[in-house]
């Protein structure tokens, strides 16, 4: 499971991560708690999944200026 903490662009983050696949890593939106977006991931290495999600968000036009963080659990 990974958690994306962001107060803005939540719909864009959900759409981006649910459409993102790299190798065996896929993301499924689970729930929203306040500013937390919780995703299940198929990745064995949760840290790698968190880094991939963070990089994907940063590589968007809106993600470059977005204040957010991604943590694995």
PDB file of C-alpha atoms in Angstrom:
ATOM      1  CA  UNK A   1       0.000   0.000   0.000  1.00  0.00           C
ATOM      2  CA  UNK A   2       1.162   3.538  -0.730  1.00  0.00           C
ATOM      3  CA  UNK A   3      -0.272   6.818   0.490  1.00  0.00           C
ATOM      4  CA  UNK A   4      -0.153  10.066  -1.458  1.00  0.00           C
ATOM      5  CA  UNK A   5      -0.641  13.147   0.720  1.00  0.00           C
ATOM      6  CA  UNK A   6      -1.890  16.080  -1.332  1.00  0.00           C
ATOM      7  CA  UNK A   7      -4.557  18.686  -0.753  1.00  0.00           C
ATOM      8  CA  UNK A   8      -4.858  19.535  -4.459  1.00  0.00           C
ATOM      9  CA  UNK A   9      -5.124  17.676  -7.778  1.00  0.00           C
ATOM     10  CA  UNK A  10      -6.512  14.559  -6.086  1.00  0.00           C
ATOM     11  CA  UNK A  11      -8.637  13.522  -9.080  1.00  0.00           C
ATOM     12  CA  UNK A  12      -5.640  13.899 -11.384  1.00  0.00           C
ATOM     13  CA  UNK A  13      -3.443  11.846  -9.048  1.00  0.00           C
ATOM     14  CA  UNK A  14      -6.042   9.061  -8.892  1.00  0.00           C
ATOM     15  CA  UNK A  15      -6.399   8.967 -12.673  1.00  0.00           C
ATOM     16  CA  UNK A  16      -2.635   9.064 -13.231  1.00  0.00           C
ATOM     17  CA  UNK A  17      -1.762   6.271 -10.835  1.00  0.00           C
ATOM     18  CA  UNK A  18      -4.625   3.997 -11.856  1.00  0.00           C
ATOM     19  CA  UNK A  19      -3.503   4.264 -15.487  1.00  0.00           C
ATOM     20  CA  UNK A  20       0.191   3.799 -14.625  1.00  0.00           C
ATOM     21  CA  UNK A  21       1.775   0.380 -15.096  1.00  0.00           C
ATOM     22  CA  UNK A  22       5.435  -0.463 -15.192  1.00  0.00           C
ATOM     23  CA  UNK A  23       6.388  -4.110 -15.252  1.00  0.00           C
ATOM     24  CA  UNK A  24       4.459  -5.829 -12.466  1.00  0.00           C
ATOM     25  CA  UNK A  25       3.664  -2.563 -10.656  1.00  0.00           C
ATOM     26  CA  UNK A  26       0.026  -1.447 -10.839  1.00  0.00           C
ATOM     27  CA  UNK A  27      -1.992   0.817  -8.563  1.00  0.00           C
ATOM     28  CA  UNK A  28      -5.615   0.563  -7.458  1.00  0.00           C
ATOM     29  CA  UNK A  29      -7.310   3.397  -5.579  1.00  0.00           C
ATOM     30  CA  UNK A  30      -8.607   2.123  -2.240  1.00  0.00           C
ATOM     31  CA  UNK A  31      -9.890   5.098  -0.239  1.00  0.00           C
ATOM     32  CA  UNK A  32      -9.539   8.767   0.639  1.00  0.00           C
ATOM     33  CA  UNK A  33      -8.983  10.011   4.180  1.00  0.00           C
ATOM     34  CA  UNK A  34      -8.725  13.798   4.329  1.00  0.00           C
ATOM     35  CA  UNK A  35      -5.749  14.700   2.149  1.00  0.00           C
ATOM     36  CA  UNK A  36      -4.558  11.080   1.996  1.00  0.00           C
ATOM     37  CA  UNK A  37      -5.147   9.023  -1.128  1.00  0.00           C
ATOM     38  CA  UNK A  38      -4.587   5.355  -0.343  1.00  0.00           C
ATOM     39  CA  UNK A  39      -3.619   2.960  -3.126  1.00  0.00           C
ATOM     40  CA  UNK A  40      -3.073  -0.783  -3.180  1.00  0.00           C
ATOM     41  CA  UNK A  41      -0.135  -1.859  -5.320  1.00  0.00           C
ATOM     42  CA  UNK A  42       0.925  -5.158  -6.843  1.00  0.00           C
ATOM     43  CA  UNK A  43       4.601  -4.367  -6.262  1.00  0.00           C
ATOM     44  CA  UNK A  44       6.659  -6.556  -3.957  1.00  0.00           C
ATOM     45  CA  UNK A  45       8.951  -3.612  -3.181  1.00  0.00           C
ATOM     46  CA  UNK A  46       6.682  -0.917  -1.724  1.00  0.00           C
ATOM     47  CA  UNK A  47       9.508   1.656  -1.651  1.00  0.00           C
ATOM     48  CA  UNK A  48      10.027   1.193  -5.395  1.00  0.00           C
ATOM     49  CA  UNK A  49       6.284   1.611  -5.964  1.00  0.00           C
ATOM     50  CA  UNK A  50       6.270   4.830  -3.918  1.00  0.00           C
ATOM     51  CA  UNK A  51       9.246   6.219  -5.858  1.00  0.00           C
ATOM     52  CA  UNK A  52       7.634   5.350  -9.198  1.00  0.00           C
ATOM     53  CA  UNK A  53       4.397   7.092  -8.154  1.00  0.00           C
ATOM     54  CA  UNK A  54       6.278  10.178  -6.939  1.00  0.00           C
ATOM     55  CA  UNK A  55       8.291  10.399 -10.162  1.00  0.00           C
ATOM     56  CA  UNK A  56       5.159   9.980 -12.283  1.00  0.00           C
ATOM     57  CA  UNK A  57       3.407  12.823 -10.453  1.00  0.00           C
ATOM     58  CA  UNK A  58       6.472  15.081 -10.704  1.00  0.00           C
ATOM     59  CA  UNK A  59       6.672  14.485 -14.458  1.00  0.00           C
ATOM     60  CA  UNK A  60       3.252  16.036 -15.115  1.00  0.00           C
ATOM     61  CA  UNK A  61       2.696  19.729 -15.819  1.00  0.00           C
ATOM     62  CA  UNK A  62       0.618  20.169 -12.662  1.00  0.00           C
ATOM     63  CA  UNK A  63       2.830  17.902 -10.528  1.00  0.00           C
ATOM     64  CA  UNK A  64       5.919  20.071 -10.916  1.00  0.00           C
ATOM     65  CA  UNK A  65       4.376  22.775  -8.745  1.00  0.00           C
ATOM     66  CA  UNK A  66       2.334  20.539  -6.439  1.00  0.00           C
ATOM     67  CA  UNK A  67       3.193  20.126  -2.775  1.00  0.00           C
ATOM     68  CA  UNK A  68       2.772  16.412  -2.001  1.00  0.00           C
ATOM     69  CA  UNK A  69       4.538  13.387  -0.601  1.00  0.00           C
ATOM     70  CA  UNK A  70       4.298   9.645  -1.148  1.00  0.00           C
ATOM     71  CA  UNK A  71       4.906   7.052   1.576  1.00  0.00           C
ATOM     72  CA  UNK A  72       4.779   3.278   1.574  1.00  0.00           C
ATOM     73  CA  UNK A  73       3.233   1.051   4.207  1.00  0.00           C
TER      74      UNK A  73
END
